[in-house]
Coordinates of C-alpha atoms in Angstrom, one line a residue:
Chain B
X848 CA 10.0 83.2 1.6
X849 CA 12.2 82.6 4.6
X850 CA 14.1 79.4 4.5
X851 CA 14.5 77.3 7.6
X852 CA 17.6 75.2 8.0
X853 CA 16.6 71.6 8.6
X854 CA 17.2 70.8 12.2
X855 CA 19.5 67.8 12.9
X856 CA 17.6 64.6 13.6
X857 CA 17.7 63.8 17.3
X858 CA 20.0 60.9 16.6
X859 CA 22.7 63.3 15.5
X860 CA 22.5 65.4 18.6
X861 CA 23.8 64.8 22.1
X862 CA 21.0 63.7 24.5
X863 CA 21.1 63.7 28.3
X864 CA 21.4 59.9 28.1
X865 CA 24.8 60.1 26.4
X866 CA 26.2 61.1 29.8
X867 CA 24.3 58.5 31.8
X868 CA 26.9 55.7 31.8
X869 CA 24.4 53.5 30.0
X870 CA 24.1 52.2 26.4
X871 CA 24.2 55.7 24.8
X872 CA 27.4 56.5 26.6
X873 CA 28.9 53.2 25.4
X874 CA 27.8 54.1 21.8
X875 CA 29.5 57.5 22.0
X876 CA 32.7 56.0 23.3
X877 CA 32.7 53.3 20.6
X878 CA 31.6 55.5 17.7
X879 CA 33.1 58.9 18.4
X880 CA 36.1 58.6 20.8
X881 CA 37.8 55.3 20.3
X882 CA 38.2 55.6 16.5
X883 CA 40.2 58.8 17.0
X884 CA 42.0 58.2 20.3
X885 CA 43.1 54.7 19.2
X886 CA 44.5 53.9 22.6
X887 CA 44.8 50.2 23.5
X888 CA 44.6 51.1 27.2
X889 CA 41.4 53.2 26.7
X890 CA 40.0 50.4 24.6
X891 CA 40.0 48.1 27.6
X892 CA 37.1 50.2 29.0
X893 CA 38.0 49.8 32.6
X894 CA 37.1 52.6 35.0
X895 CA 40.8 53.5 35.2
X896 CA 43.9 53.1 33.1
X897 CA 46.7 51.0 34.4
X898 CA 50.1 52.3 33.2
X899 CA 53.6 51.1 33.6
X900 CA 55.9 54.0 34.1
X901 CA 59.5 53.0 34.6
X902 CA 59.5 50.7 37.7
X903 CA 56.0 51.7 38.9
X904 CA 52.6 50.5 37.9
X905 CA 50.1 53.3 38.3
X906 CA 46.3 53.7 38.0
X907 CA 45.0 56.9 36.3
X908 CA 41.3 57.9 36.2
X909 CA 39.2 61.0 35.4
X910 CA 35.7 62.0 36.3
X911 CA 33.6 65.2 36.0
X912 CA 30.8 66.0 38.5
X913 CA 27.8 68.0 37.3
X914 CA 25.4 67.1 40.1
X915 CA 22.4 69.2 41.2
X916 CA 21.7 70.2 43.9
X917 CA 25.3 71.0 45.0
X918 CA 24.5 70.0 48.6
X919 CA 22.5 66.9 49.4
X920 CA 21.9 64.5 52.2
X921 CA 25.0 62.6 52.9
X922 CA 27.4 64.8 51.0
X923 CA 27.9 67.5 48.4
X924 CA 29.5 67.9 45.0
X925 CA 32.9 68.3 46.7
X926 CA 33.0 65.1 48.7
X927 CA 31.4 63.2 45.8
X928 CA 34.2 64.5 43.4
X929 CA 36.8 63.2 45.8
X930 CA 35.1 59.9 46.7
X931 CA 34.2 59.2 43.1
X932 CA 37.8 59.3 41.8
X933 CA 39.2 57.5 44.8
X934 CA 36.7 54.7 44.2
X935 CA 37.6 54.5 40.5
X936 CA 41.2 54.1 41.5
X937 CA 40.3 51.5 44.1
X938 CA 38.3 49.5 41.6
X939 CA 41.6 49.0 39.7
X940 CA 43.2 47.7 42.9
X941 CA 45.2 50.9 43.3
X942 CA 46.2 52.7 46.5
X943 CA 45.0 56.3 45.8
X944 CA 47.8 58.8 46.1
X945 CA 47.1 62.2 44.4
X946 CA 44.2 64.1 43.0
X947 CA 43.9 67.1 40.6
X948 CA 40.9 69.3 41.0
X949 CA 39.6 71.5 38.1
X950 CA 36.6 73.8 38.5
X951 CA 34.4 75.4 35.9
X952 CA 32.5 78.1 37.7
X953 CA 29.5 80.1 36.5
X954 CA 29.8 83.8 36.8
X955 CA 27.8 85.1 39.7
X956 CA 28.4 82.0 41.9
X957 CA 28.6 82.8 45.6
X958 CA 32.3 82.6 46.7
X959 CA 31.0 81.3 50.0
X960 CA 29.3 78.3 48.3
X961 CA 32.6 77.6 46.5
X962 CA 34.5 77.8 49.8
X963 CA 32.1 75.3 51.4
X964 CA 32.7 72.9 48.5
X965 CA 36.5 73.4 48.7
X966 CA 36.3 72.7 52.5
X967 CA 34.4 69.5 51.9
X968 CA 36.9 68.4 49.2
X969 CA 39.8 69.1 51.5
X970 CA 38.2 67.1 54.4
X971 CA 37.3 64.1 52.1
X972 CA 40.8 64.0 50.7
X973 CA 42.4 64.3 54.2
X974 CA 40.1 61.6 55.6
X975 CA 41.2 59.3 52.8
X976 CA 44.9 60.1 53.3
X977 CA 45.5 61.7 49.9
X978 CA 46.6 65.1 48.6
X979 CA 45.0 67.5 46.1
X980 CA 48.3 68.6 44.4
X981 CA 47.3 70.5 41.3
X982 CA 44.3 72.4 40.1
X983 CA 42.6 74.8 37.6
X984 CA 39.8 77.2 37.7
X985 CA 37.8 78.6 34.7
X986 CA 34.8 80.9 34.8
X987 CA 32.1 80.9 32.1
X988 CA 29.5 83.6 31.6
X989 CA 26.3 83.5 33.5
X990 CA 23.9 81.2 31.7
X991 CA 26.8 79.2 30.1
X992 CA 27.3 76.9 33.1
X993 CA 25.5 75.7 36.1
X994 CA 27.0 76.9 39.3
X995 CA 30.0 74.5 39.7
X996 CA 31.3 71.7 37.6
X997 CA 34.3 69.8 39.1
X998 CA 36.7 67.4 37.4
X999 CA 38.9 65.3 39.6
X1000 CA 41.6 63.1 38.1
X1001 CA 43.6 60.7 40.3
X1002 CA 46.8 58.8 40.4
X1003 CA 47.2 55.6 42.4
X1004 CA 49.8 53.0 42.8
X1005 CA 49.1 49.4 42.0
X1006 CA 51.1 46.9 44.0
X1007 CA 52.9 44.0 42.4
X1008 CA 50.7 40.9 42.0
X1009 CA 47.4 42.9 41.7
X1010 CA 45.7 42.6 38.3
X1011 CA 42.1 43.7 38.2
X1012 CA 40.3 44.1 34.8
X1013 CA 36.9 43.3 33.4
X1014 CA 38.7 41.1 30.9
X1015 CA 39.6 38.8 33.8
X1016 CA 36.0 38.0 34.5
X1017 CA 36.3 35.5 31.7
X1018 CA 37.8 33.0 34.0
X1019 CA 35.5 31.6 36.7
X1020 CA 33.4 33.3 39.4
X1021 CA 30.9 34.0 42.1
X1022 CA 30.5 37.6 43.3
X1023 CA 29.9 39.8 46.2
X1024 CA 28.1 43.2 46.5
X1025 CA 27.6 45.4 49.5
X1026 CA 24.8 47.8 49.1
X1027 CA 25.1 50.2 52.0
X1028 CA 26.1 53.7 52.9
X1029 CA 26.1 56.9 50.9
X1030 CA 29.1 58.6 49.1
X1031 CA 32.2 57.1 50.7
X1032 CA 35.8 56.3 49.8
X1033 CA 36.1 52.5 49.2
X1034 CA 39.9 52.2 49.0
X1035 CA 40.4 50.7 52.5
X1036 CA 37.6 48.1 51.9
X1037 CA 39.4 47.2 48.6
X1038 CA 42.7 46.9 50.5
X1039 CA 41.2 44.5 53.0
X1040 CA 39.6 42.5 50.2
X1041 CA 42.8 42.2 48.2
X1042 CA 44.6 41.2 51.4
X1043 CA 42.1 38.4 51.9
X1044 CA 42.6 37.2 48.3
X1045 CA 44.6 38.7 45.5
X1046 CA 42.7 36.3 43.2
X1047 CA 39.8 38.8 42.8
X1048 CA 39.2 39.2 39.1
X1049 CA 37.6 42.6 38.8
X1050 CA 35.6 45.3 40.6
X1051 CA 33.2 48.0 39.6
X1052 CA 31.5 50.7 41.6
X1053 CA 27.9 50.9 40.4
X1054 CA 27.7 54.7 39.9
X1055 CA 26.0 55.9 36.7
X1056 CA 23.6 53.3 35.5
X1057 CA 23.6 51.4 38.8
X1058 CA 24.4 47.7 39.5
X1059 CA 22.7 46.7 36.2
X1060 CA 25.0 48.8 34.0
X1061 CA 28.1 47.7 36.0
X1062 CA 27.3 44.0 35.6
X1063 CA 26.2 44.4 31.9
X1064 CA 29.5 46.2 31.2
X1065 CA 31.5 43.4 32.7
X1066 CA 29.5 40.7 30.9
X1067 CA 30.0 42.5 27.5
X1068 CA 33.7 43.1 28.0
X1069 CA 34.5 39.6 29.2
X1070 CA 31.9 37.9 26.9
X1071 CA 30.4 36.0 29.8
X1072 CA 26.9 35.5 31.1
X1073 CA 25.9 36.6 34.6
X1074 CA 23.0 35.2 36.6
X1075 CA 21.9 37.4 39.4
X1076 CA 19.8 36.2 42.4
X1077 CA 17.4 39.0 43.2
X1078 CA 16.5 38.0 46.8
X1079 CA 20.3 38.0 47.7
X1080 CA 20.8 41.6 46.5
X1081 CA 20.9 43.8 49.6
X1082 CA 18.7 46.9 49.1
X1083 CA 17.9 49.0 52.1
X1084 CA 14.2 49.2 52.9
X1085 CA 14.2 53.0 52.6
X1086 CA 15.7 52.8 49.1
X1087 CA 13.3 50.1 48.1
X1088 CA 10.4 52.2 49.4
X1089 CA 11.6 55.3 47.7
X1090 CA 12.1 53.5 44.4
X1091 CA 8.6 52.0 44.5
X1092 CA 7.1 55.4 45.2
X1093 CA 9.0 57.0 42.2
X1094 CA 8.8 54.1 39.9
X1095 CA 12.5 53.4 39.7
X1096 CA 14.2 50.1 39.6
X1097 CA 16.9 49.9 42.4
X1098 CA 19.1 48.0 40.0
X1099 CA 19.6 51.1 37.9
X1100 CA 20.1 53.6 40.7
X1101 CA 23.5 55.2 40.9
X1102 CA 25.4 55.0 44.1
X1103 CA 28.8 56.2 45.2
X1104 CA 30.2 54.1 48.0
X1105 CA 29.3 50.6 46.9
X1106 CA 31.1 48.0 44.8
X1107 CA 30.6 44.7 43.1
X1108 CA 33.5 42.3 42.8
X1109 CA 34.0 39.2 40.5
X1110 CA 35.7 36.6 42.6
X1111 CA 36.7 32.9 41.9
X1112 CA 34.4 30.6 43.9
X1113 CA 37.3 29.2 46.0
X1114 CA 38.1 32.8 47.2
X1115 CA 34.6 33.9 47.8
X1116 CA 34.3 32.9 51.5
X1117 CA 37.5 34.7 52.4
X1118 CA 36.7 37.9 50.5
X1119 CA 33.1 38.0 51.8
X1120 CA 34.4 37.6 55.4
X1121 CA 36.9 40.5 54.8
X1122 CA 34.1 42.7 53.4
X1123 CA 31.7 42.0 56.3
X1124 CA 34.5 42.9 58.7
X1125 CA 34.8 46.4 57.2
X1126 CA 32.5 49.2 58.2
X1127 CA 31.5 49.8 54.5
X1128 CA 30.9 46.1 53.8
X1129 CA 28.7 44.9 56.6
X1130 CA 25.8 44.1 54.2
X1131 CA 27.9 42.3 51.6
X1132 CA 26.5 39.2 50.0
X1133 CA 27.0 36.8 47.1
X1134 CA 24.5 38.0 44.6
X1135 CA 25.1 35.9 41.6
X1136 CA 27.4 33.8 39.4
X1137 CA 29.2 34.0 36.1
X1138 CA 28.2 31.5 33.5
X1139 CA 29.3 30.6 30.0
X1140 CA 25.7 29.8 29.0
X1141 CA 24.6 33.2 27.6
X1142 CA 27.7 35.4 26.8
X1143 CA 27.2 39.2 27.3
X1144 CA 23.8 38.7 28.8
X1145 CA 22.7 39.3 32.4
X1146 CA 19.7 37.5 33.8
X1147 CA 18.1 37.6 37.2
X1148 CA 16.1 35.0 39.1
X1149 CA 13.4 37.0 40.8
X1150 CA 11.9 36.6 44.2
X1151 CA 8.9 34.9 42.4
X1152 CA 11.1 32.2 40.9
X1153 CA 10.9 33.6 37.4
X1154 CA 14.0 34.6 35.4
X1155 CA 14.2 37.9 33.6
X1156 CA 16.8 39.7 31.4
X1157 CA 18.5 42.6 33.1
X1158 CA 19.3 45.1 30.4
X1159 CA 21.6 48.1 30.3
X1160 CA 19.7 51.4 30.7
X1161 CA 19.7 53.1 27.4
X1162 CA 19.8 56.6 28.8
X1163 CA 19.1 58.4 32.1
X1164 CA 16.8 57.1 34.8
X1165 CA 17.5 60.1 37.0
X1166 CA 18.9 63.4 35.7
X1167 CA 22.4 64.4 36.8
X1168 CA 23.4 61.8 39.2
X1169 CA 27.0 60.7 39.8
Chain X
X501 CA 4.9 94.3 51.7
X502 CA 7.1 92.0 49.8
X503 CA 10.6 91.5 51.2
X504 CA 13.6 91.4 48.8
X505 CA 16.6 89.4 49.9
X506 CA 19.7 91.6 49.8
X507 CA 21.8 90.6 46.8
X508 CA 25.3 89.5 47.5
X509 CA 27.8 92.3 47.0
X510 CA 29.9 91.8 43.8
X511 CA 33.0 91.0 45.8
X512 CA 31.3 87.9 47.2
X513 CA 30.5 86.6 43.8
X514 CA 32.5 84.8 41.1
X515 CA 33.5 87.2 38.3
X516 CA 34.8 86.2 34.9
X517 CA 38.1 87.6 36.0
X518 CA 38.4 84.8 38.6
X519 CA 39.2 82.4 35.7
X520 CA 41.6 84.7 33.8
X521 CA 44.8 83.5 35.4
X522 CA 45.4 87.1 36.7
X523 CA 45.2 88.6 40.1
X524 CA 41.6 87.5 40.9
X525 CA 42.6 83.9 40.1
X526 CA 45.5 84.2 42.4
X527 CA 43.2 85.6 45.2
X528 CA 40.8 82.7 44.8
X529 CA 43.6 80.1 45.0
X530 CA 45.0 81.8 48.1
X531 CA 41.8 82.6 49.9
X532 CA 39.4 79.7 48.9
X533 CA 41.4 76.7 47.8
X534 CA 44.8 76.6 49.6
X535 CA 43.4 77.0 53.1
X536 CA 41.3 73.8 52.6
X537 CA 43.5 71.7 50.4
X538 CA 46.5 72.3 52.5
X539 CA 48.9 70.7 50.0
X540 CA 52.5 71.7 50.2
X541 CA 52.9 70.6 46.5
X542 CA 49.9 72.8 45.5
X543 CA 51.2 75.6 47.6
X544 CA 54.3 75.8 45.3
X545 CA 51.9 77.2 42.6
X546 CA 53.8 75.8 39.7
X547 CA 51.8 74.9 36.6
X548 CA 52.2 71.2 37.4
X549 CA 52.8 69.1 40.5
X550 CA 56.0 67.1 40.7
X551 CA 55.5 63.9 42.6
X552 CA 57.9 61.2 43.7
X553 CA 56.1 57.8 43.4
X554 CA 58.4 55.0 44.3
X555 CA 61.4 55.2 42.1
X556 CA 59.8 57.6 39.6
X557 CA 59.5 61.4 39.6
X558 CA 56.3 62.4 37.8
X559 CA 54.7 65.6 36.7
X560 CA 50.9 65.9 37.0
X561 CA 48.8 68.8 35.7
X562 CA 45.2 69.6 35.0
X563 CA 43.5 72.2 32.8
X564 CA 39.9 72.8 31.6
X565 CA 39.1 74.4 28.2
X566 CA 36.0 76.6 27.8
X567 CA 37.0 78.5 24.7
X568 CA 34.6 80.1 22.2
X569 CA 34.4 79.6 19.3
X570 CA 35.2 75.9 19.3
X571 CA 37.0 76.1 16.0
X572 CA 39.4 79.0 15.3
X573 CA 42.3 79.9 13.0
X574 CA 45.2 77.7 13.9
X575 CA 43.3 75.1 15.9
X576 CA 40.2 74.2 17.9
X577 CA 39.3 73.4 21.4
X578 CA 40.5 69.8 20.9
X579 CA 44.0 70.5 19.8
X580 CA 44.2 73.3 22.3
X581 CA 43.2 70.9 25.1
X582 CA 45.9 68.5 24.2
X583 CA 48.7 71.1 23.6
X584 CA 47.8 73.0 26.7
X585 CA 48.3 70.1 29.1
X586 CA 51.4 68.9 27.2
X587 CA 52.9 72.3 27.6
X588 CA 52.1 72.5 31.3
X589 CA 54.0 69.2 31.7
X590 CA 56.8 70.4 29.5
X591 CA 57.2 73.6 31.7
X592 CA 58.0 71.2 34.6
X593 CA 60.7 69.6 32.5
X594 CA 58.7 66.5 32.1
X595 CA 58.4 64.2 29.1
X596 CA 54.6 64.0 28.5
X597 CA 53.3 60.4 28.5
X598 CA 49.6 60.1 29.1
X599 CA 46.5 62.2 29.0
X600 CA 43.0 61.9 30.4
X601 CA 40.1 63.6 28.6
X602 CA 36.9 64.5 30.2
X603 CA 34.0 66.1 28.4
X604 CA 31.0 68.1 29.7
X605 CA 28.6 68.3 26.8
X606 CA 25.5 70.5 26.4
X607 CA 22.4 68.6 25.4
X608 CA 21.7 69.2 21.7
X609 CA 25.3 69.5 20.7
X610 CA 25.9 68.1 17.2
X611 CA 27.6 64.7 17.4
X612 CA 29.5 65.6 14.2
X613 CA 31.0 68.6 15.9
X614 CA 32.1 66.4 18.8
X615 CA 33.6 63.9 16.4
X616 CA 35.6 66.7 14.7
X617 CA 36.9 67.7 18.1
X618 CA 37.8 64.1 19.1
X619 CA 39.6 63.7 15.7
X620 CA 41.6 66.8 16.4
X621 CA 42.5 65.6 19.9
X622 CA 43.6 62.2 18.6
X623 CA 45.8 63.8 15.9
X624 CA 47.4 66.3 18.3
X625 CA 48.1 63.5 20.8
X626 CA 49.5 61.2 18.2
X627 CA 51.7 64.0 16.7
X628 CA 53.1 64.6 20.2
X629 CA 53.7 60.9 20.7
X630 CA 51.4 60.4 23.7
X631 CA 48.2 58.4 24.4
X632 CA 44.8 59.5 25.7
X633 CA 44.3 56.5 28.1
X634 CA 41.2 57.3 30.2
X635 CA 38.1 59.5 29.8
X636 CA 34.7 60.6 31.0
X637 CA 31.7 62.2 29.4
X638 CA 28.9 64.0 31.2
X639 CA 25.9 65.8 29.6
X640 CA 24.1 68.8 31.1
X641 CA 20.7 70.1 30.1
X642 CA 20.4 72.7 27.3
X643 CA 21.2 76.1 28.7
X644 CA 23.4 74.7 31.6
X645 CA 26.6 74.4 29.6
X646 CA 28.1 75.9 26.4
X647 CA 28.5 73.2 23.7
X648 CA 31.7 71.5 24.9
X649 CA 34.0 71.9 27.9
X650 CA 37.1 69.7 27.9
X651 CA 39.3 68.8 30.8
X652 CA 42.7 67.2 30.1
X653 CA 44.9 66.0 32.8
X654 CA 48.4 64.8 32.1
X655 CA 51.2 62.6 33.5
X656 CA 54.8 63.1 32.5
X657 CA 58.1 61.7 33.6
X658 CA 60.8 63.9 34.9
X659 CA 64.3 62.7 34.3
X660 CA 66.9 62.6 37.1
X661 CA 68.8 65.9 37.4
X662 CA 65.9 68.1 36.1
X663 CA 64.5 70.5 38.7
X664 CA 62.3 73.3 37.4
X665 CA 60.3 75.4 39.8
X666 CA 59.4 79.1 40.1
X667 CA 61.2 79.0 43.5
X668 CA 64.5 78.4 41.6
X669 CA 64.2 81.8 39.9
X670 CA 65.6 83.2 43.2
X671 CA 69.2 82.3 42.2
X672 CA 70.6 84.3 39.2
X673 CA 69.3 84.9 35.8
X674 CA 68.7 86.2 32.2
X675 CA 65.8 84.9 30.2
X676 CA 64.6 83.9 26.9
X677 CA 61.2 84.0 25.2
X678 CA 60.1 82.9 21.9
X679 CA 56.9 84.6 20.8
X680 CA 55.8 82.7 17.6
X681 CA 53.3 80.2 16.3
X682 CA 49.8 79.4 17.5
X683 CA 48.7 76.5 19.6
X684 CA 51.5 74.0 19.6
X685 CA 53.1 71.3 21.8
X686 CA 56.3 72.6 23.3
X687 CA 57.7 69.5 24.8
X688 CA 60.4 68.8 22.1
X689 CA 61.5 72.4 22.4
X690 CA 61.9 71.9 26.1
X691 CA 63.7 68.7 25.6
X692 CA 66.3 70.5 23.4
X693 CA 66.6 73.3 25.9
X694 CA 67.3 71.0 28.8
X695 CA 69.8 69.0 26.7
X696 CA 71.6 72.3 26.1
X697 CA 71.6 73.1 29.8
X698 CA 70.0 71.4 32.7
X699 CA 70.7 74.6 34.7
X700 CA 67.5 76.2 33.5
X701 CA 65.7 77.4 36.6
X702 CA 62.0 77.6 35.6
X703 CA 59.7 77.9 32.7
X704 CA 56.2 79.1 32.1
X705 CA 53.9 79.2 29.1
X706 CA 52.2 82.6 29.0
X707 CA 48.7 81.4 28.5
X708 CA 46.0 83.1 30.5
X709 CA 47.1 86.6 31.5
X710 CA 49.9 86.5 28.9
X711 CA 53.6 87.2 29.4
X712 CA 52.9 89.8 32.0
X713 CA 51.1 87.4 34.3
X714 CA 53.6 84.6 33.8
X715 CA 56.5 86.9 34.8
X716 CA 54.7 88.5 37.6
X717 CA 53.8 85.1 39.0
X718 CA 57.5 84.1 39.0
X719 CA 58.6 87.4 40.5
X720 CA 56.1 87.0 43.3
X721 CA 56.8 83.3 44.0
X722 CA 60.6 83.8 44.0
X723 CA 60.5 87.2 45.6
X724 CA 62.8 88.6 42.9
X725 CA 62.5 91.7 40.7
X726 CA 62.3 91.4 36.9
X727 CA 63.4 94.0 34.4
X728 CA 62.0 93.5 30.9
X729 CA 63.4 95.1 27.8
X730 CA 60.4 96.0 25.6
X731 CA 62.3 96.3 22.2
X732 CA 63.7 92.8 22.7
X733 CA 60.3 91.1 23.1
X734 CA 59.4 89.5 19.8
X735 CA 55.8 90.4 18.9
X736 CA 54.7 89.5 15.4
X737 CA 53.6 92.5 13.3
X738 CA 50.1 91.1 12.8
X739 CA 49.7 90.6 16.5
X740 CA 50.9 94.1 17.3
X741 CA 48.6 95.6 14.6
X742 CA 45.6 93.7 15.9
X743 CA 46.3 94.7 19.5
X744 CA 46.6 98.3 18.5
X745 CA 43.3 98.1 16.7
X746 CA 41.5 96.5 19.6
X747 CA 43.2 98.4 22.4
X748 CA 44.9 95.4 23.9
X749 CA 48.4 95.2 25.3
X750 CA 50.3 92.3 23.7
X751 CA 52.0 91.6 27.1
X752 CA 48.6 90.4 28.4
X753 CA 47.5 88.4 25.4
X754 CA 47.1 84.6 26.1
X755 CA 49.1 82.3 23.9
X756 CA 49.4 78.5 23.7
X757 CA 52.7 77.5 22.1
X758 CA 55.2 80.0 23.6
X759 CA 57.3 79.8 26.7
X760 CA 59.4 82.0 28.9
X761 CA 62.5 80.5 30.7
X762 CA 64.5 81.7 33.5
X763 CA 68.2 80.8 32.8
X764 CA 71.5 81.5 34.6
X765 CA 73.5 84.0 32.6
X766 CA 76.3 81.6 31.9
X767 CA 73.8 79.1 30.3
X768 CA 71.9 81.7 28.3
X769 CA 73.9 81.5 25.1
X770 CA 73.7 77.7 24.9
X771 CA 69.9 77.6 25.7
X772 CA 69.2 80.5 23.2
X773 CA 71.1 78.6 20.5
X774 CA 69.1 75.4 21.1
X775 CA 65.8 77.3 21.1
X776 CA 66.6 79.1 17.8
X777 CA 67.5 75.7 16.3
X778 CA 64.0 74.4 17.0
X779 CA 61.1 75.2 14.6
X780 CA 59.1 76.6 17.5
X781 CA 61.9 78.7 18.9
X782 CA 63.2 80.6 15.8
X783 CA 62.2 84.0 17.2
X784 CA 63.6 83.4 20.7
X785 CA 65.4 86.3 22.4
X786 CA 66.8 87.4 25.8
X787 CA 64.0 89.8 26.9
X788 CA 65.1 90.8 30.4
X789 CA 67.0 90.0 33.6
X790 CA 66.2 89.1 37.1
X791 CA 67.3 91.6 39.8
X792 CA 67.2 91.8 43.5
X793 CA 66.5 95.5 43.4
X794 CA 62.6 95.4 43.6
X795 CA 61.4 92.0 44.9
X796 CA 58.1 90.8 43.4
X797 CA 57.9 93.7 41.0
X798 CA 58.2 93.6 37.2
X799 CA 59.4 96.7 35.4
X800 CA 59.9 97.3 31.7
X801 CA 62.3 99.6 29.8
X802 CA 60.2 100.9 27.0
X803 CA 61.2 101.6 23.4
X804 CA 61.2 105.3 24.4
X805 CA 63.8 104.8 27.1
X806 CA 61.3 105.2 30.0
X807 CA 60.6 102.6 32.6
X808 CA 57.2 101.4 33.6
X809 CA 55.7 98.9 36.0
X810 CA 54.2 95.8 34.4
X811 CA 51.3 94.8 36.6
X812 CA 49.4 91.6 36.7
X813 CA 46.0 91.8 35.0
X814 CA 43.3 92.0 37.7
X815 CA 40.8 90.1 35.5
X816 CA 40.1 89.3 32.0
X817 CA 41.4 91.2 29.0
X818 CA 39.7 88.9 26.5
X819 CA 36.8 86.7 27.4
X820 CA 37.3 82.9 27.4
X821 CA 40.8 82.5 26.2
X822 CA 43.0 79.6 27.0

């Protein structure tokens, strides 16, 4: 007789959905990482840590990029890795300053492909006015990686008077969301918004898990309800068409280069005007309101006048998106 | 007729050696990354970037860990990932403050294994008195990764008056190297050394590529010669024995938890005493001297009285070491 070790049940194994930014990711963070890391800063679950070091308040954020294909319409893994971390810093109200870049390469990768990626990263960093100051390269055996994985970690400076955190969403609110443009660095848009009103409560870029996950995360963290207004959400026609064709819901589609902001009602007009004045914010709109009626739940009034619950995606809708 | 695309010549492909910290890694940095990143800070090629942000001087460093097996004698990928980045900060004379932790998981990984790694990271961070404040988790399809890859990126604070850089090695020098202990965080040893003498010129931890690569790197960056004294280099008997058995040269073996420091001769006695007083520095010794006789070349007087050139390892001696 040959014994066969019992395979682990699926629930004890990592699934693709654990990396999707949805509910499974949140479970992993809560059950596996937070109990051991025990960091109050990490426990705040913002997209970036805000740290007081001596006289300076800094934002600090990390992100790994495992996208396929490496080159795509509107960008590549290199520009995405730079924009993604810039945007996570910007969501904390920070001026992005420095990036690290760490590569995990698969043996056999074309050095020319790597050089094209490095060139794209260099250009994206230069365009955003920040420097890649430290790095690391590891190589894994063929079949133990997937071409190129990139981690970028960023440091930004938070000016006095700026305090953005999901916890702040508890206080009031209307909100704005521009849905336009592909992978782009949002920090100048954020700068203009904060100049229009430092009263902005919190921002998220709807990357993994899309708008739905970003809003659900805020609702859960701040223990507030959110009511979205579907007709007000700007979705480009081509995106809407592609989603219909593929059976996706645009609310769950990841996007690098958009943001959603929670803003006190009295500041909404000024912030919206500032956003629409910026090239990346032309399509900005007020797409919903915060309410104390159903804490931690997101609802949406549809184009047909009905109301539905907008849930967090449990796992992945698309494989390997930002 | 079926045409066959010409395969790329090996020199145009990434080899395992490109991640070894040896000569191929240096080539990749010089030829592929530096031309596009164009960062003067990165160009200094220290193990960490030193950044002036407002009133604060900070050290910033990144490292990815792709070791196999995940658990080994004296540690695991988790403790290694924490110690490695702490040590890179400490080599810049910085007090380590905060870490980010980014995971690339392979679908199917046991969540229990991940929890053991997270626990080990949490313990290592707590023991070193620093906090893991931000993180990220991505999952790749089965067969596109290798269990767990971890990136840690660290921020430390550099006190006024401390200036460590390979470029400083140009000035004088004797040096000290403790070769003892497995994966360990070296920052308290560094703190004691700097308290003994802030005149220390530069430090490196001989991880990938071992002592040989660390010294060769310093010699090349500072354009100085280095003369090592083989009998003075402390190598534990078990390590020497294992290396003989496997045909490795201990000078090239990677180690997390050791350091080599370039010290002006007049400060050597004080620094050596401070090192030997620290639990991680008991075996410290003066193992060589800097010379202007043969710039960028490392030589070693052997136990037999002969002199040989100590070259940088072109690629990997051992696969997948730290």
